[in-house]
Coordinates of C-alpha atoms in Angstrom, one line a residue:
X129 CA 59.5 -36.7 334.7
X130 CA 56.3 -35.7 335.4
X131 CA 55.4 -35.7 339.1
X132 CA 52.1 -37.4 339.9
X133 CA 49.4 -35.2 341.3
X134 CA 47.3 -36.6 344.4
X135 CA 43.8 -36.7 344.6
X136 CA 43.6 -35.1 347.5
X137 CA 44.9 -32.1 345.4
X138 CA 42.4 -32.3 342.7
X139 CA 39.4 -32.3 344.8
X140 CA 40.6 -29.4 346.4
X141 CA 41.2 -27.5 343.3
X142 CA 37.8 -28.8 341.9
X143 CA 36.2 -27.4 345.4
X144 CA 37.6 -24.3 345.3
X145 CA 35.4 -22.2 343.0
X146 CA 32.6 -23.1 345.1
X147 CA 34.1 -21.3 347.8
X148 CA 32.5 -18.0 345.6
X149 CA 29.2 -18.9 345.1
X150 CA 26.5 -17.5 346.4
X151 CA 23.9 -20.0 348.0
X152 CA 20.1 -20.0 348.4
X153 CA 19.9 -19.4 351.8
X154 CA 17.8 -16.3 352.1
X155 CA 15.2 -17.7 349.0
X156 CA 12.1 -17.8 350.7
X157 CA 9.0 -20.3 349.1
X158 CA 6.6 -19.0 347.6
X159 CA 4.1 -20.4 350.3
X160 CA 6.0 -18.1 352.7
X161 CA 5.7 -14.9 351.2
X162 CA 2.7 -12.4 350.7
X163 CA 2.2 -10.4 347.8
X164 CA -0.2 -7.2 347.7
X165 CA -1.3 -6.0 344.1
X166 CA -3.3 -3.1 346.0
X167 CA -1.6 -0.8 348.3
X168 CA -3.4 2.5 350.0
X169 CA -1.0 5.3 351.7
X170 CA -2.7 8.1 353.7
X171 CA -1.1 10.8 356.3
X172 CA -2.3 10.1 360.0
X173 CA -0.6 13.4 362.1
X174 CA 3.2 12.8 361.0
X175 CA 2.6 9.4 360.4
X176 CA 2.4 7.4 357.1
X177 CA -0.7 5.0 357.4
X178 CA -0.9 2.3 354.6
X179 CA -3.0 -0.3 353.8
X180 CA -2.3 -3.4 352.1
X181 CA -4.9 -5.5 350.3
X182 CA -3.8 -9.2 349.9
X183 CA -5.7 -12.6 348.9
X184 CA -4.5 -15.5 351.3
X185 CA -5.8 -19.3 349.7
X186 CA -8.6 -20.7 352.5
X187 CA -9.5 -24.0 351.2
X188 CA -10.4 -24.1 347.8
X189 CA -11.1 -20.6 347.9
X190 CA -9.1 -17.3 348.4
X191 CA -9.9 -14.7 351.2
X192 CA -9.5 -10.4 350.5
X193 CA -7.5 -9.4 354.0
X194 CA -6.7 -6.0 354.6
X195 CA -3.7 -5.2 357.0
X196 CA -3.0 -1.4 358.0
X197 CA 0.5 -0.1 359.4
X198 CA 1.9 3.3 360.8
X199 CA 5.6 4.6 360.6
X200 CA 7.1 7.7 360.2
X201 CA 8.6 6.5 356.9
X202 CA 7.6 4.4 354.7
X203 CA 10.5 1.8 355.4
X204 CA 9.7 2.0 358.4
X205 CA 6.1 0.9 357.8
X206 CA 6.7 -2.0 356.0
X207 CA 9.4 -3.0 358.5
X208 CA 6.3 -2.3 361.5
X209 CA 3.8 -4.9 358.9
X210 CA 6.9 -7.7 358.7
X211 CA 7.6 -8.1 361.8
X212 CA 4.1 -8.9 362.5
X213 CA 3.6 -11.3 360.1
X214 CA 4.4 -14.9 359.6
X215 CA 5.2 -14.7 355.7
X216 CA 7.9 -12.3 354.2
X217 CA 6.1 -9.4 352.5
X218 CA 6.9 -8.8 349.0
X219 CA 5.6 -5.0 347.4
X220 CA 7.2 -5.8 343.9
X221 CA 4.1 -7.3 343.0
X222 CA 1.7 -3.8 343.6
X223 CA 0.6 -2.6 340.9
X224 CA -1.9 0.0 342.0
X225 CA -1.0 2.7 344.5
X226 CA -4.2 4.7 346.5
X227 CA -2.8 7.9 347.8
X228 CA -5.6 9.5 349.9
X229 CA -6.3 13.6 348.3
X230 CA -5.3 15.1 351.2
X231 CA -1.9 13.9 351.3
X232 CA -1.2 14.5 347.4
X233 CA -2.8 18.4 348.3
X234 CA 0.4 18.5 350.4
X235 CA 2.9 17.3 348.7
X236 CA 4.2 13.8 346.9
X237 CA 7.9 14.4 346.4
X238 CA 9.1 12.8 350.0
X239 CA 7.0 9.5 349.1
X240 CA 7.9 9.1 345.4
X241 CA 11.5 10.2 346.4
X242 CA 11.1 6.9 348.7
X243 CA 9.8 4.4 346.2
X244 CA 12.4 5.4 343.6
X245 CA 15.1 5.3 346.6
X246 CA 13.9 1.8 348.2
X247 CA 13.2 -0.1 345.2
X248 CA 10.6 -2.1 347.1
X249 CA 7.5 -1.0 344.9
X250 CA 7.9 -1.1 341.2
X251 CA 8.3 2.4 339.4
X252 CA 5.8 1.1 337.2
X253 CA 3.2 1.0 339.3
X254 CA 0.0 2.9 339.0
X255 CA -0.8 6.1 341.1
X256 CA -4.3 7.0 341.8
X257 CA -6.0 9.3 344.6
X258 CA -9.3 9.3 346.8
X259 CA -11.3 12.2 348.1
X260 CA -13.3 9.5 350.7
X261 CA -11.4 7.8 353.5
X262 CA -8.9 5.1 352.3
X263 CA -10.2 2.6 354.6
X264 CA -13.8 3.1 353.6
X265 CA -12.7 2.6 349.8
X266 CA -10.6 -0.4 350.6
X267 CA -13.5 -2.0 353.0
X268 CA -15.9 -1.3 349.6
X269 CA -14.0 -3.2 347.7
X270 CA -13.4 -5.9 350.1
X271 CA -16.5 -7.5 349.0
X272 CA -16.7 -11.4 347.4
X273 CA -13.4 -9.6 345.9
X274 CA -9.7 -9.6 345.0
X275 CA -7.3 -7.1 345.0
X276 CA -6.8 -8.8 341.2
X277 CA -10.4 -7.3 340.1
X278 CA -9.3 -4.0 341.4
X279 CA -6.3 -3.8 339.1
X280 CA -8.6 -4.8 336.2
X281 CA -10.0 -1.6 336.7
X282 CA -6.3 0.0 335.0
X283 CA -5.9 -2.7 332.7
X284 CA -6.2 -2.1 329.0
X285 CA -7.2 -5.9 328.2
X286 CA -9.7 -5.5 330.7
X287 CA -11.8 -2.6 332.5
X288 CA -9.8 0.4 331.4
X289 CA -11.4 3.5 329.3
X290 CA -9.9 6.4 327.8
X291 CA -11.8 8.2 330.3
X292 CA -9.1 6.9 332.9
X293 CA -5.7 8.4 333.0
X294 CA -2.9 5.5 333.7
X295 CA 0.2 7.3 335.5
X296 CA 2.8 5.8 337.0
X297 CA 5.5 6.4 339.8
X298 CA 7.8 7.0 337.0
X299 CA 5.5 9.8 335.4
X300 CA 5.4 11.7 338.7
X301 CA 9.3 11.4 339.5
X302 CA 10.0 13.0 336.3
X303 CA 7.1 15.7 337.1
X304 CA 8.6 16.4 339.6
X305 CA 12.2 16.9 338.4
X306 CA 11.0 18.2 335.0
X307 CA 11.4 22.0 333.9
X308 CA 8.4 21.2 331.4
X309 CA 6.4 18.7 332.1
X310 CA 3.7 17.5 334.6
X311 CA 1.1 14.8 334.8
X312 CA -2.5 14.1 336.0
X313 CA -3.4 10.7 338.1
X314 CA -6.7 9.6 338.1
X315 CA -9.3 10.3 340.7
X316 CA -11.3 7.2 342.3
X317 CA -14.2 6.3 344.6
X318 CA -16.5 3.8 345.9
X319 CA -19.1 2.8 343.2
X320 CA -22.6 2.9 343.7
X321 CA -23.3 -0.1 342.0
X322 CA -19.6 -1.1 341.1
X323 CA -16.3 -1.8 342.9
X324 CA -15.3 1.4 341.8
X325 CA -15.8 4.5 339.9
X326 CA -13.8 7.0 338.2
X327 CA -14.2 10.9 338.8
X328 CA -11.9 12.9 336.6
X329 CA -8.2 13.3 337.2
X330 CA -6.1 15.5 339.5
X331 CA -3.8 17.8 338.0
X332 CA -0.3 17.4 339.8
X333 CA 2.5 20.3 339.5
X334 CA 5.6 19.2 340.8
X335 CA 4.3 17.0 343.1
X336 CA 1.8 19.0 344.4
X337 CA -2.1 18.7 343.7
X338 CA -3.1 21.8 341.8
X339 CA -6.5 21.3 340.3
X340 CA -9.0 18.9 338.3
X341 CA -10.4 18.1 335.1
X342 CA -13.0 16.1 334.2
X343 CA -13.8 12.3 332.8
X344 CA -14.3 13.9 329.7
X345 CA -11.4 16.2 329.7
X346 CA -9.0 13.4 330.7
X347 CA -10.4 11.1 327.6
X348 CA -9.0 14.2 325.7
X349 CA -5.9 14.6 327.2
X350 CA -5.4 10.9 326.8
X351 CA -5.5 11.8 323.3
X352 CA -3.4 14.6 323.4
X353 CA -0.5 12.4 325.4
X354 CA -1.0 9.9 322.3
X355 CA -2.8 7.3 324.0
X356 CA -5.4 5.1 322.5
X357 CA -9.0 6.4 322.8
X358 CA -10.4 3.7 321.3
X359 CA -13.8 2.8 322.8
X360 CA -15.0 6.5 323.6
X361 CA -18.7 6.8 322.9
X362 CA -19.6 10.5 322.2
X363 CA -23.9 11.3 321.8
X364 CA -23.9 13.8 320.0
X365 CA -27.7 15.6 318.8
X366 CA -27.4 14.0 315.2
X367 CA -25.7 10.9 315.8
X368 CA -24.0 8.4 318.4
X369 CA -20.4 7.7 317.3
X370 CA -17.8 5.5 318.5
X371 CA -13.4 6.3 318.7
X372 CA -11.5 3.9 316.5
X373 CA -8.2 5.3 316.5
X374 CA -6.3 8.5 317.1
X375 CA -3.1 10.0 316.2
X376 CA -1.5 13.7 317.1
X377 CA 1.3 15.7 315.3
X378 CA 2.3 19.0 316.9
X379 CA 4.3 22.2 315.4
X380 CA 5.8 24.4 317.5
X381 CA 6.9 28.2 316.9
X382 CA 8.8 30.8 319.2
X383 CA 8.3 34.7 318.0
X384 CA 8.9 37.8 320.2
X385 CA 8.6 35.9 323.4
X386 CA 5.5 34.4 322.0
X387 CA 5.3 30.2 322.4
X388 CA 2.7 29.1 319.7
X389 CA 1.8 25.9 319.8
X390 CA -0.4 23.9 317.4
X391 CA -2.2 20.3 317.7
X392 CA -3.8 18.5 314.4
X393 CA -5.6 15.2 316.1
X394 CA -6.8 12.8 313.8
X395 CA -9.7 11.0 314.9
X396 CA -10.8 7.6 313.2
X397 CA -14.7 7.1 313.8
X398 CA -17.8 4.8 313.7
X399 CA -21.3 5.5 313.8
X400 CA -23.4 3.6 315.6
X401 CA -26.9 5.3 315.7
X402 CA -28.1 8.6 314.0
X403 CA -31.0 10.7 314.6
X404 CA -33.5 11.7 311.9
X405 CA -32.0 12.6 308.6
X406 CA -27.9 12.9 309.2
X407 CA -25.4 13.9 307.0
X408 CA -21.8 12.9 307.6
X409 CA -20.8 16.6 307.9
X410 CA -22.9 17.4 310.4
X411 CA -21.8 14.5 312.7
X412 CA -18.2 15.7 311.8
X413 CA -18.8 19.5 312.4
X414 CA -20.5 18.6 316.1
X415 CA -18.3 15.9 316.9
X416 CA -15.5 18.9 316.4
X417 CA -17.5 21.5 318.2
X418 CA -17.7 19.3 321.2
X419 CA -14.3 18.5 321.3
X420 CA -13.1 22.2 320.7
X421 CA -15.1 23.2 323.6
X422 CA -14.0 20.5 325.9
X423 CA -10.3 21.0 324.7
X424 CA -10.6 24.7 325.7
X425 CA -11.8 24.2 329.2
X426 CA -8.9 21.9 330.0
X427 CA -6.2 24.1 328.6
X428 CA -8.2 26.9 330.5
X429 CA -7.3 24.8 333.7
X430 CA -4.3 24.0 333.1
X431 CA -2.7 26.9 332.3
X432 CA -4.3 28.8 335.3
X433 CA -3.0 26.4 337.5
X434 CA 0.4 26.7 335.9
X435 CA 0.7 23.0 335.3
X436 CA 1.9 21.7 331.8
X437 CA 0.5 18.5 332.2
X438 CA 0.0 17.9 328.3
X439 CA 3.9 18.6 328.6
X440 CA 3.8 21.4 326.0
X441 CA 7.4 22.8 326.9
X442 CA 8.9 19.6 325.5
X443 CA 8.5 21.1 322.1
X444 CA 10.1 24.3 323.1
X445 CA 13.7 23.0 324.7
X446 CA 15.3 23.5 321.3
X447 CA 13.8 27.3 320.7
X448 CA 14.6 28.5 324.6
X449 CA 17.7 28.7 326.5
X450 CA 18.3 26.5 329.6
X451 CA 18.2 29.1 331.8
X452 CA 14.7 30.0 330.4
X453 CA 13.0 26.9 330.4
X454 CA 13.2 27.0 333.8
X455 CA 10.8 29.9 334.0
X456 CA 8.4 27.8 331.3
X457 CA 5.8 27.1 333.7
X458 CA 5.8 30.6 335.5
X459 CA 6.5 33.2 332.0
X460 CA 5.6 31.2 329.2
X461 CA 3.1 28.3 329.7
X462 CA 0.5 31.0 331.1
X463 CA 0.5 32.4 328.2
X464 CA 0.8 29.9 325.1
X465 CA -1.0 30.1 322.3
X466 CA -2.4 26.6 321.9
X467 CA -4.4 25.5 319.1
X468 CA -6.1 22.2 318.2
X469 CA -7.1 21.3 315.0
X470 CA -9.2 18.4 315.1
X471 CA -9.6 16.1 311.7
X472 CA -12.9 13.3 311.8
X473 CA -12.5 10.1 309.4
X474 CA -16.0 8.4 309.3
X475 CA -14.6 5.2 308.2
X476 CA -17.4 2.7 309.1
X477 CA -21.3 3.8 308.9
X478 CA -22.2 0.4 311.2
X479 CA -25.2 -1.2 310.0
X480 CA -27.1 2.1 308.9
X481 CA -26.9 2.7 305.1
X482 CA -29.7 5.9 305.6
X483 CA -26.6 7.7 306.3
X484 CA -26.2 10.6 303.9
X485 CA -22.6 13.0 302.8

């Protein structure tokens, strides 16, 4: 006979699974928590100094605040900012990181090493560096502005050029930790008539600042890295052309201690103006020569300054042994033999027909 259960039992078995679940108790609202998209980090004697840009509604209207910190560490920092502050600050949501030059001239490692660790700031977030003081660029762009208009500036559906490298934390982690590759971030400052404007790129080796290369230079290596340089406008003497596409294929050969390395970019291009009577192979051979020349200063730059930030060592793991790809960068990437081959496609003559082959 089968013994009738109480109903004091079955609630208690139909509570008990709720004893292991997890409630919502430290959910904060959305009201109640801040969320900077702009963060600037800057050295201040063995202090970390950052500075957050945040947008707080007012109204009908939103207000651009900008609230600084100091700590030893940068946990420590954004533990100094929260306890200050009425609202639970939440750095997933930055998206672009300032570091001020100085502090990237002496090293990045301990600071990446901490966002990677923390987990606080996305590792997708976007590195860029200063030469002028942090607070005087953050102050600049403080005006009738948002720290959304500044990321615009790095957005590809919005401000961004091909002139404007786009690293992230990521990028300069694996830099850092790579045998064969390193990176550039992009350098910014104060516009004269704009929020902001771009200056070239720093070359970072390991971590550590190491040189620069220009606007132009870093259109190229955007190129190079297989990045869209769609949108570049090159004046040349004959003509004034426009980037529609690009794609890169490399070959890589190892002989008697010799790396050779070889790069055939294909360039898809539009003309928008010419000058005088223009044939299509003169645009091509100039639009070439100007590239070649650019292309050779970089790598100049680069290899003097022993940082492969083209990563041109990742088509030698195969050909070297472990033990000498760690000397790539000190016995083999001074000396590679690195050629570009650049191919133009004239697809689209625009509205001139004078054009001529």
């Amino acid at each position: 006979m089968v013994k009738k259960i109480s109903k004091t039992c079955i609630l208690m078995a139909m509570s008990l699974p709720f004893i292991f679940l997890s409630g919502c108790w430290d959910v904060k609202d959305i009201n109640h928590r801040i969320m900077p998209v702009v963060l600037g980090i800057t050295s201040e004697e063995e202090n970390y100094k950052v500075i957050l840009q945040v947008t707080e509604p007012v109204g009908d209207s939103l207000e651009t605040e900008i609230i600084i910190g100091k700590g030893k560490t940068l946990n420590q920092v954004i533990d100094n900012i929260s306890a200050d502050m009425e609202s639970s600050l939440d750095l997933l949501h930055v998206k672009v990181i300032i570091i001020d030059h100085r502090l990237a001239e002496e090293g990045l490692e301990d600071l990446i090493s901490s966002f990677m660790r923390s987990r606080e700031i996305s590792s997708k977030s976007l590195i860029t560096t200063t030469k002028v003081n942090l607070l005087e660029l953050f102050n600049s762009m403080d005006y009738d502005s948002t720290p959304i208009k500044t990321m615009d500036f790095f957005e590809k559906n919005a401000g961004w050029n091909p002139h404007i490298a786009l690293t992230r934390i990521w990028h300069i982690y694996r830099s850092i930790h790579s045998l064969t590759q390193d990176t550039v971030i992009p350098i910014i400052s104060p516009g004269d008539t704009t929020r902001i404007k771009q200056e070239g790129s720093l070359v970072i080796r390991k971590g550590i600042a190491s040189g620069e290369i220009t606007s132009d230079e870093t259109l190229l290596y955007n190129a190079l890295m297989e990045n869209s340089a769609y949108g570049m406008i090159e004046v040349l003497d004959v003509a004034s052309i426009m980037i529609l596409g690009n794609s890169v294929f490399y070959t890589s050969e190892f002989t008697n201690g010799q790396a050779n390395l070889t790069a055939n970019l294909d360039l898809t291009v539009t003309v928008l103006e010419t000058k005088g009577d223009t044939t299509k192979t003169e645009i091509q051979q100039q639009l070439q020569s100007l590239l070649q020349e650019k292309f050779k200063k970089m790598n100049s730059k680069l290899q003097s300054s022993g940082a492969d930030a083209l990563g041109t060592g990742r088509f030698f793991r195969n050909k070297l042994k472990y033990e000498e790809l760690k000397n790539w960068r000190t016995a083999y990437f001074p000396n590679l033999n690195f050629t570009l081959n650049i191919t133009i496609d004239i697809q689209n003559e625009g509205n001139l027909k004078t054009i001529k082959n």
